[in-house]
Amino acid sequence: MHSSATAWLLVAWRLPSVAEAAILCGLGFLTTAVILLVGTQWGQSRPLSKCIALSLIAHLLLATYAFCTHVLFHNPAATNGYQKIARVRLEDESSWDDTIPATSDAANEDDSTDDVQVLEPQEAEPDPLKPDDSPSQAPPLIAVQPEPVENPLRNEVEPVATPAEPSPLAVAESTPSPVASDTPARFPDANATAAEIASAASVTPPPTPITTTTEPVRAADGEPLPSAFSARVSDHSAQLAKYGGNADTEFAVQSALMWLAKSQSADGRWDPARFGAGRETKTLGHDRGGCGAKASTGVTALAILAFLGNGETHLTGEHRENVQHGLEFLIASQAQNGSLAGEAEFFAAMYCHSISLLALGEAHAMTGDRRLEAAIVRGVEFSVGAQHSTGSWRYRPQEPGDMSQFGWQAMALRSVKMGQIKVPEETITRMKNFLERCSLGPARGLASYRPGDGPSRTMTAEALACRYFLQSSNSPAAIEEAARYIGEEPPGGRMNLYYWYYGTVAMFQRGGKDWERWNEALKPALLNAQRSDGELAGSWDPDIYWGGYGGRVFSTALGALCLETYYRHLPVILEDEERDLRWTNLPGLGPK
């Protein structure tokens, strides 16, 4: 009893003050009662009843302790609020001799035990999820520095095509600075002509190509860039002209990226609570407890994806430092079990993991930077372990899932595979089976939220995008049925950016007249809603479906991703100029 009471006293100080006082008082009463029960004649009368009463009190104290410390009903991916936050920065060989930043004497006196830990290069062990023929390079080097951090994060990696010795590029200690003061206004005057708008849009140049050869290569290893991403790093004007974009859509994208760049926090995250996330709107009639305020990894990943969609990475591009710091925040937030959910609440945690894995996967596939691989492999292991036997994902690992969670996991694992990191074939097979289980309609082209539910346009759009990217067997009739159903509700009215995003991705892959009609509705719906005034210029208001949970960064990142579709992902099936339907006469894609 004495040892148990001592253990309780050692941990009770971590609890909130009310719970702490209750537990301490209860422990005192319980200890006194046990002493009286054992050492006095009081315990000889009806001892069983007294022991039962004391046992109930003890269990009540245990339940209080478990509830307050989240021993029960906790989110395994979230931190407990008392752990020291670590900073991560990406390093390469050129920075081995300059890893520990200089600190003042006062800082050393205040925090003498928080020295920087440098992980030296070691012999890498074989990784079961990593291809055997991957290039042999030094393993990732990560410098971990606990709070408080006096020195800024910095990126010291230069593109492999640069012949000169890489030199450190210092980053300002404050939040990434906005565009220089001599940059023209981001939005044209209301009376400006179309030519003036086009001229203003050209102020922000496209990202500098990472190679002068006809075939783009990745900045970190010189390998060919995945073909699906090649249009991102080229001149966007050709793609805009081909697929229906214009100077206005590109201007909106660049304005959104400028707002995101200046809205990043000093630690690399985009803070959802700072921009209105966590408001309970009971969308679709469900109360989700106002989740989203702590979904920092998911919202940060969406912002990173917007930069990556424009061809910018942590190694190249105008906003490379923003991307670098964001990636570092994601890596620092990863739990030991591989989850990238960070501190996200129950309803948001699995979304945050999959969207973060998607951002890391795209950054790795676009650059070949092996320092990202360890975090990606752990993230894949978590996703694979969290998948239900039906091929789906839900809020908890191994829980029968839904199409909404499924879509982000499918996109994430596809990006991982594009970076030549292996995903178990069994996982992919299960995913295709889940798509079939959610299929509805005469041609099996519609989709439901969960098996057994009715069809939904949002879920049909998400499922159609997944069918393209997973290269699942689909008949032309199923594709036609899905496209027709989605096209019956084009963008317009109150913004539903979650639906519009997946609808845009799916209809772009569909192509032809269906894409043209969708795109012509999408452009005015987004351009007219983008803010053009003051501090919020370039952003989209979060007063949209699901916007109360994700906030302004969520809405702005999704808006930018929609308008980057013209060059963000090339069509999976190359367009046949002779036909409006792409899914015909292909192996495995004929009628079922």
XYZ file of C-alpha atoms in Angstrom:
592
model
C 0.000 0.000 0.000
C 2.843 2.335 0.826
C 4.525 1.797 -2.561
C 1.230 2.237 -4.412
C 0.503 5.509 -2.622
C 4.009 6.743 -3.424
C 3.544 5.959 -7.132
C 0.226 7.809 -7.173
C 1.816 10.838 -5.540
C 4.639 10.905 -8.116
C 2.248 11.199 -11.054
C -0.640 13.144 -9.548
C 1.132 16.473 -9.955
C 0.755 16.182 -13.746
C -3.066 16.278 -13.569
C -5.251 19.379 -13.694
C -5.599 21.075 -10.304
C -9.161 19.881 -9.540
C -8.391 16.274 -10.392
C -5.118 16.502 -8.485
C -6.833 17.704 -5.334
C -9.525 15.038 -5.584
C -7.043 12.220 -6.051
C -4.768 13.418 -3.236
C -7.688 13.734 -0.844
C -8.931 10.326 -1.874
C -5.509 8.801 -1.369
C -5.300 10.315 2.078
C -8.701 8.981 3.072
C -7.932 5.555 1.582
C -4.572 5.299 3.344
C -6.083 6.319 6.694
C -8.934 3.835 6.307
C -6.557 0.967 5.486
C -4.436 1.749 8.561
C -7.539 1.785 10.766
C -8.813 -1.391 9.149
C -5.579 -3.278 9.788
C -4.371 -1.819 13.087
C -7.533 -1.191 15.130
C -10.603 -3.054 16.347
C -12.706 -1.073 13.830
C -11.652 -3.499 11.138
C -12.952 -6.536 13.018
C -16.600 -5.564 12.552
C -18.013 -6.447 9.097
C -14.563 -6.425 7.465
C -15.856 -7.653 4.066
C -18.238 -4.732 3.646
C -15.536 -2.264 4.613
C -13.044 -3.803 2.173
C -15.622 -3.616 -0.621
C -16.278 0.042 0.155
C -12.565 0.853 0.167
C -12.126 -1.070 -3.085
C -14.843 0.978 -4.736
C -13.150 4.180 -3.623
C -9.808 2.939 -4.964
C -11.357 2.074 -8.327
C -13.013 5.483 -8.490
C -9.623 7.122 -7.976
C -8.097 4.908 -10.671
C -10.882 5.815 -13.099
C -10.378 9.507 -12.404
C -6.662 9.188 -13.005
C -7.165 7.186 -16.239
C -9.670 9.687 -17.620
C -7.583 12.758 -16.858
C -4.367 11.306 -18.248
C -6.028 9.783 -21.343
C -4.927 6.283 -20.435
C -8.339 5.267 -21.765
C -9.985 6.598 -24.912
C -6.780 8.263 -26.028
C -5.575 8.987 -29.536
C -2.354 6.964 -29.868
C -1.084 9.330 -32.515
C -1.429 12.429 -30.360
C 1.113 13.759 -27.945
C 0.199 13.969 -24.291
C 0.708 17.666 -23.913
C 3.680 17.299 -21.560
C 6.346 15.991 -23.893
C 9.078 18.318 -24.991
C 8.602 19.354 -28.614
C 11.559 18.593 -30.879
C 12.629 20.554 -33.904
C 13.898 18.729 -36.991
C 15.960 20.113 -39.795
C 17.237 18.404 -42.923
C 21.016 18.110 -43.198
C 23.504 16.725 -45.696
C 27.222 15.930 -45.644
C 28.171 19.545 -46.259
C 26.781 20.524 -42.879
C 28.338 17.813 -40.672
C 30.937 20.230 -39.309
C 28.371 22.946 -38.694
C 25.460 21.075 -37.121
C 25.414 22.588 -33.627
C 24.352 26.229 -33.823
C 26.095 28.799 -31.694
C 24.168 29.952 -28.638
C 24.711 32.739 -26.204
C 26.158 32.128 -22.746
C 22.868 33.165 -21.206
C 20.987 30.632 -23.266
C 23.460 27.915 -22.278
C 23.050 28.780 -18.606
C 19.253 28.688 -18.843
C 19.069 25.411 -20.746
C 22.391 23.695 -20.277
C 20.894 20.217 -20.603
C 19.121 20.815 -23.943
C 22.133 20.375 -26.220
C 21.594 19.538 -29.853
C 21.720 15.837 -30.584
C 23.312 15.027 -33.923
C 22.561 11.615 -35.355
C 25.784 10.483 -37.018
C 25.584 8.417 -40.214
C 25.416 4.692 -39.585
C 25.220 1.637 -41.752
C 21.620 1.433 -42.904
C 19.784 -1.848 -42.365
C 17.748 -3.374 -45.205
C 14.219 -2.012 -45.274
C 11.410 -4.414 -46.254
C 9.314 -1.595 -47.764
C 12.155 -0.102 -49.747
C 13.200 -1.329 -53.217
C 16.371 -3.409 -53.269
C 17.748 -1.540 -56.268
C 17.521 1.933 -54.697
C 20.639 4.077 -55.188
C 23.278 3.750 -52.516
C 23.597 7.012 -50.614
C 24.225 8.084 -47.079
C 21.229 7.537 -44.770
C 19.140 10.524 -43.684
C 20.834 12.856 -41.249
C 18.504 14.617 -38.847
C 19.546 17.117 -36.218
C 17.102 17.188 -33.321
C 16.916 20.302 -31.183
C 14.428 20.595 -28.299
C 12.601 23.807 -27.486
C 13.525 26.596 -26.999
C 15.366 27.059 -30.289
C 17.451 30.164 -30.718
C 18.730 29.424 -34.216
C 16.572 29.145 -37.342
C 16.057 26.051 -39.419
C 17.912 26.106 -42.664
C 18.271 24.072 -45.813
C 21.760 23.268 -46.945
C 20.987 20.937 -49.842
C 21.684 22.157 -53.359
C 20.465 20.570 -56.592
C 22.850 17.911 -57.881
C 23.129 19.775 -61.159
C 24.879 22.674 -59.390
C 28.639 22.301 -59.987
C 29.695 24.626 -57.158
C 30.173 23.517 -53.558
C 26.829 23.728 -51.702
C 26.647 26.667 -49.365
C 24.315 27.151 -46.409
C 21.261 29.279 -47.058
C 20.198 30.934 -43.834
C 16.509 31.463 -43.175
C 15.156 34.406 -41.213
C 14.267 33.574 -37.597
C 10.829 35.090 -37.954
C 7.886 33.786 -39.920
C 8.745 33.502 -43.649
C 8.618 36.996 -45.032
C 6.005 38.058 -47.564
C 6.807 39.260 -51.023
C 9.143 42.240 -51.315
C 7.594 45.660 -51.055
C 8.437 46.545 -54.649
C 6.290 43.695 -55.975
C 3.175 44.987 -57.768
C -0.204 44.493 -56.135
C -1.417 40.913 -56.330
C -4.879 41.775 -57.553
C -5.613 44.036 -60.517
C -7.932 46.967 -60.352
C -11.599 46.129 -60.810
C -11.606 48.030 -64.120
C -8.450 46.398 -65.470
C -8.534 44.885 -68.938
C -7.899 41.225 -69.657
C -4.445 42.124 -71.005
C -3.589 43.968 -67.786
C -4.725 41.001 -65.728
C -2.577 38.656 -67.780
C 0.377 41.013 -67.376
C -0.120 41.150 -63.610
C -0.348 37.384 -63.407
C 3.002 37.071 -65.118
C 4.684 38.945 -62.256
C 5.176 35.664 -60.423
C 7.447 33.600 -62.694
C 7.011 29.846 -63.055
C 9.376 27.721 -60.970
C 12.876 27.490 -62.388
C 13.344 24.171 -64.223
C 15.693 21.917 -62.291
C 17.450 20.813 -65.455
C 18.128 22.157 -68.914
C 17.600 18.783 -70.570
C 14.381 17.909 -72.357
C 13.513 15.328 -69.688
C 13.266 16.822 -66.193
C 15.197 15.120 -63.410
C 14.916 15.141 -59.638
C 17.021 17.668 -57.769
C 18.494 15.365 -55.118
C 19.521 12.284 -57.100
C 19.357 13.225 -60.776
C 16.873 10.454 -61.591
C 14.035 11.163 -64.054
C 11.056 12.980 -62.587
C 7.895 10.812 -62.543
C 6.007 11.618 -65.722
C 2.803 12.458 -63.829
C 4.642 15.403 -62.210
C 6.546 16.626 -65.262
C 4.062 19.384 -66.130
C 4.525 20.960 -62.696
C 8.109 21.998 -63.389
C 7.562 23.097 -66.980
C 6.106 26.298 -68.371
C 2.509 26.203 -67.174
C 1.176 28.213 -70.099
C 1.067 25.218 -72.439
C -0.900 23.130 -69.953
C -3.257 26.001 -69.195
C -4.011 26.474 -72.869
C -4.492 22.755 -73.453
C -6.800 21.998 -70.527
C -8.778 25.205 -70.047
C -6.842 27.317 -67.581
C -5.875 30.936 -68.204
C -4.021 33.912 -66.753
C -6.779 34.461 -64.190
C -6.565 30.943 -62.763
C -2.772 31.109 -62.591
C -2.933 34.521 -60.953
C -5.299 33.090 -58.316
C -2.887 30.219 -57.626
C 0.108 32.514 -57.173
C -1.919 34.811 -54.914
C -3.007 31.870 -52.776
C 0.592 30.676 -52.438
C 1.712 34.143 -51.393
C -0.916 34.217 -48.653
C 0.065 30.729 -47.468
C 3.752 31.688 -47.433
C 3.220 34.664 -45.145
C 0.810 32.731 -42.894
C 3.242 30.003 -41.875
C 4.257 29.870 -38.219
C 7.882 30.096 -37.151
C 8.014 26.388 -36.243
C 7.053 25.369 -39.788
C 3.405 24.545 -39.236
C 0.282 26.234 -40.530
C -1.684 26.611 -37.320
C -5.353 25.746 -37.959
C -6.613 27.337 -34.730
C -4.967 30.634 -35.694
C -7.089 30.759 -38.843
C -10.510 29.761 -37.578
C -10.397 25.966 -37.445
C -12.229 23.929 -34.811
C -15.737 25.417 -35.175
C -18.484 22.846 -34.821
C -20.897 23.258 -37.751
C -22.606 19.829 -37.531
C -22.100 19.290 -41.239
C -24.403 16.520 -42.498
C -26.015 16.502 -39.062
C -23.123 14.982 -37.124
C -21.452 16.528 -34.080
C -17.689 16.035 -34.331
C -16.795 17.919 -31.198
C -15.342 20.914 -33.017
C -12.377 18.907 -34.244
C -9.732 20.537 -36.413
C -8.189 23.101 -34.075
C -5.281 20.715 -33.391
C -5.065 19.220 -36.876
C -1.757 20.995 -37.534
C -0.116 18.190 -39.501
C -3.044 17.718 -41.879
C -3.521 21.435 -42.550
C 0.244 21.912 -42.927
C 0.368 19.025 -45.386
C -2.415 20.583 -47.491
C -0.430 23.829 -47.695
C 2.702 21.899 -48.694
C 0.727 20.061 -51.385
C -0.339 23.414 -52.842
C 3.319 24.440 -53.226
C 4.300 21.036 -54.613
C 1.428 21.252 -57.106
C 2.988 24.455 -58.442
C 6.313 22.675 -58.989
C 8.035 24.003 -55.862
C 9.841 21.680 -53.441
C 12.125 22.066 -50.447
C 15.066 22.137 -52.887
C 13.804 24.376 -55.692
C 11.346 27.197 -56.190
C 10.498 30.624 -54.839
C 8.945 29.228 -51.653
C 11.328 26.332 -51.045
C 12.044 27.426 -47.472
C 8.328 27.348 -46.647
C 8.127 23.800 -48.014
C 11.267 22.738 -46.159
C 10.076 24.038 -42.814
C 6.684 22.445 -43.331
C 8.227 19.052 -44.092
C 10.454 19.353 -41.044
C 7.400 20.012 -38.895
C 5.681 16.883 -40.240
C 8.734 14.721 -39.555
C 9.126 16.142 -36.040
C 5.449 15.391 -35.347
C 5.625 11.718 -36.295
C 4.923 9.295 -33.464
C 6.994 6.196 -32.769
C 4.314 3.992 -34.320
C 4.619 5.912 -37.592
C 1.467 7.994 -37.262
C 1.685 11.513 -38.651
C -1.498 12.682 -36.925
C 0.362 14.820 -34.394
C -2.028 16.242 -31.797
C -5.137 15.934 -33.972
C -8.443 15.077 -32.351
C -10.214 11.743 -32.763
C -12.232 12.581 -35.892
C -9.298 14.333 -37.599
C -6.360 12.083 -36.681
C -6.462 9.533 -39.513
C -7.107 12.285 -42.077
C -4.045 14.147 -40.804
C -1.899 11.041 -41.094
C -2.862 10.192 -44.667
C -2.656 13.787 -45.962
C 0.758 14.211 -44.306
C 1.961 10.955 -45.853
C 0.719 12.227 -49.215
C 2.756 15.433 -48.856
C 5.913 13.587 -47.811
C 5.434 11.067 -50.612
C 5.051 13.747 -53.283
C 8.057 15.701 -51.989
C 10.173 12.552 -52.122
C 8.916 11.489 -55.554
C 9.617 14.975 -56.956
C 13.123 15.344 -55.491
C 14.526 11.899 -54.666
C 15.679 13.279 -51.313
C 16.489 10.151 -49.285
C 16.330 12.041 -46.007
C 12.545 11.787 -46.271
C 12.479 8.016 -46.715
C 12.632 6.939 -43.079
C 9.561 8.968 -42.138
C 7.705 7.752 -45.231
C 8.474 4.087 -44.576
C 7.231 4.411 -40.979
C 4.137 6.197 -42.232
C 3.443 3.418 -44.740
C 3.816 0.820 -42.013
C 1.236 2.666 -39.914
C -1.197 2.915 -42.832
C -0.791 -0.747 -43.725
C -1.315 -1.774 -40.111
C -4.347 0.491 -39.735
C -6.129 -0.879 -42.819
C -9.187 -3.013 -42.126
C -9.423 -6.444 -43.740
C -12.057 -5.029 -46.121
C -9.417 -2.656 -47.549
C -10.663 0.521 -45.851
C -9.687 2.972 -43.120
C -11.706 4.684 -40.400
C -11.027 6.886 -37.367
C -9.305 4.096 -35.436
C -6.836 1.533 -36.821
C -8.414 -1.748 -37.935
C -11.932 -0.288 -37.888
C -14.284 -0.932 -40.864
C -13.823 2.189 -42.936
C -15.389 4.673 -45.336
C -14.699 6.153 -48.751
C -13.735 9.560 -47.353
C -10.785 8.194 -45.383
C -10.023 5.745 -48.174
C -9.463 8.463 -50.793
C -6.643 10.200 -48.918
C -4.944 6.891 -48.116
C -5.148 5.856 -51.765
C -3.616 9.144 -52.917
C -0.893 8.882 -50.258
C 0.148 5.323 -51.079
C 0.176 6.136 -54.787
C 2.586 9.011 -54.173
C 4.782 6.695 -52.106
C 4.951 4.157 -54.924
C 5.850 6.911 -57.407
C 8.927 7.524 -55.265
C 9.904 3.851 -55.612
C 9.079 2.956 -52.011
C 7.238 -0.335 -51.852
C 3.669 -0.782 -50.702
C 2.492 -4.361 -50.074
C 0.485 -5.720 -52.991
C -2.020 -7.191 -50.546
C -2.803 -3.656 -49.355
C -3.500 -2.502 -52.924
C -5.626 -5.569 -53.677
C -7.746 -4.928 -50.602
C -8.205 -1.303 -51.649
C -9.536 -2.319 -55.050
C -11.921 -4.750 -53.350
C -13.245 -1.962 -51.128
C -13.950 0.172 -54.187
C -16.070 -2.656 -55.539
C -17.926 -3.044 -52.251
C -18.927 0.638 -52.320
C -19.958 0.586 -55.980
C -23.599 1.188 -56.872
C -25.748 1.915 -59.898
C -26.694 -0.084 -62.992
C -23.127 0.144 -64.315
C -21.479 0.084 -60.864
C -20.093 3.584 -61.412
C -21.627 5.345 -58.405
C -20.189 5.099 -54.909
C -21.394 5.256 -51.304
C -19.781 6.537 -48.135
C -19.786 3.042 -46.641
C -20.938 -0.303 -48.052
C -24.704 -0.488 -47.820
C -25.275 3.289 -47.924
C -26.887 5.141 -50.807
C -24.883 6.899 -53.533
C -23.257 10.268 -52.876
C -21.805 12.682 -55.430
C -18.849 13.511 -53.204
C -18.046 9.852 -52.628
C -18.595 9.057 -56.322
C -16.085 11.771 -57.257
C -13.578 10.481 -54.694
C -14.058 6.888 -55.831
C -13.683 7.841 -59.506
C -10.369 9.578 -58.807
C -9.180 6.509 -56.883
C -10.202 4.196 -59.710
C -8.034 6.146 -62.108
C -5.024 6.338 -59.806
C -5.268 2.726 -58.607
C -5.814 1.607 -62.212
C -8.732 -0.440 -61.018
C -10.800 -2.395 -63.533
C -13.597 -0.148 -64.761
C -15.909 -0.512 -67.701
C -16.595 2.454 -69.990
C -20.204 2.306 -68.810
C -19.141 2.684 -65.156
C -16.952 5.689 -65.939
C -19.739 7.232 -67.991
C -22.250 6.690 -65.182
C -19.960 8.266 -62.573
C -19.105 11.282 -64.762
C -22.754 11.910 -65.598
C -23.771 11.743 -61.926
C -20.990 14.140 -60.849
C -21.725 16.482 -63.745
C -25.322 16.901 -62.604
C -24.022 19.025 -59.711
C -21.161 21.211 -61.020
C -19.427 23.851 -58.858
C -21.681 26.739 -57.892
C -23.598 28.149 -54.954
C -22.176 27.605 -51.497
C -18.637 26.318 -51.800
C -18.027 22.654 -51.043
C -14.304 22.499 -51.680
C -13.978 18.921 -50.514
C -16.406 17.804 -53.243
C -15.038 20.271 -55.766
C -11.475 19.060 -55.197
C -12.203 15.394 -55.846
C -14.668 16.276 -58.596
C -11.978 18.364 -60.297
C -9.338 15.633 -60.011
C -11.729 12.975 -61.319
C -13.256 15.012 -64.140
C -9.821 16.167 -65.316
C -8.796 12.528 -65.612
C -12.085 11.866 -67.416
C -11.414 14.641 -69.926
C -13.468 15.523 -72.965
C -16.755 17.406 -72.794
C -17.395 16.355 -69.204
C -14.199 18.087 -68.066
C -14.886 21.168 -70.158
C -18.330 21.643 -68.616
C -17.011 21.088 -65.087
C -14.071 23.449 -65.612
C -16.233 26.226 -67.000
C -18.330 26.097 -63.839
C -15.325 25.763 -61.526
C -13.378 28.821 -62.663
C -15.919 31.565 -61.889
C -17.045 29.811 -58.697
C -13.494 29.918 -57.311
C -12.198 33.154 -58.802
C -15.180 35.213 -57.660
C -14.911 33.894 -54.107
C -11.182 34.541 -53.590
C -10.397 37.451 -51.277
C -8.705 40.442 -52.874
C -8.513 42.821 -49.926
C -6.040 43.538 -47.161
C -4.318 40.862 -45.101
C -6.564 38.122 -46.470
C -5.818 38.788 -50.148
C -5.294 35.513 -51.978
C -7.181 33.340 -49.487
C -10.637 31.804 -49.487
C -13.007 32.286 -46.553
C -13.662 29.151 -44.488
C -17.424 29.724 -44.539
C -17.878 26.602 -46.665
C -18.894 22.992 -46.154
C -16.356 21.491 -43.723
C -14.581 24.860 -43.499
C -15.429 25.281 -39.823
C -13.251 22.292 -39.016
C -10.283 23.135 -41.266
C -10.260 26.935 -41.233
C -8.860 29.399 -43.767
C -5.664 27.476 -44.556
C -7.768 24.402 -45.375
C -10.013 26.332 -47.776
C -7.133 28.241 -49.374
C -5.002 25.154 -49.970
C -7.912 23.244 -51.513
C -8.810 26.221 -53.701
C -5.245 26.420 -54.995
C -5.096 22.657 -55.594
C -8.264 22.838 -57.685
C -6.803 25.581 -59.885
C -3.478 23.719 -60.245
C -5.234 20.721 -61.772
C -4.255 21.782 -65.311
C -0.643 20.797 -64.583
C -0.637 19.096 -61.180
C -1.335 15.538 -62.416
C -1.086 14.544 -66.052
C -3.862 12.204 -67.212
C -3.282 8.621 -66.148
C -4.541 7.364 -69.497
C -3.134 9.443 -72.361
C -5.829 11.352 -74.159
C -7.040 10.018 -77.498
C -7.874 13.019 -79.662
C -10.287 10.915 -81.700
C -12.478 9.878 -78.776
C -14.232 11.445 -75.816
C -13.940 8.249 -73.763
C -10.494 7.145 -72.605
C -11.317 3.860 -70.884
C -11.809 1.663 -73.943
C -9.853 -1.101 -75.634
C -7.324 -1.322 -72.826
C -6.196 -4.612 -71.201
C -8.272 -5.337 -68.127
C -10.549 -2.370 -68.646
C -13.205 -3.885 -70.863
C -16.814 -4.532 -69.842
C -17.260 -6.760 -66.841
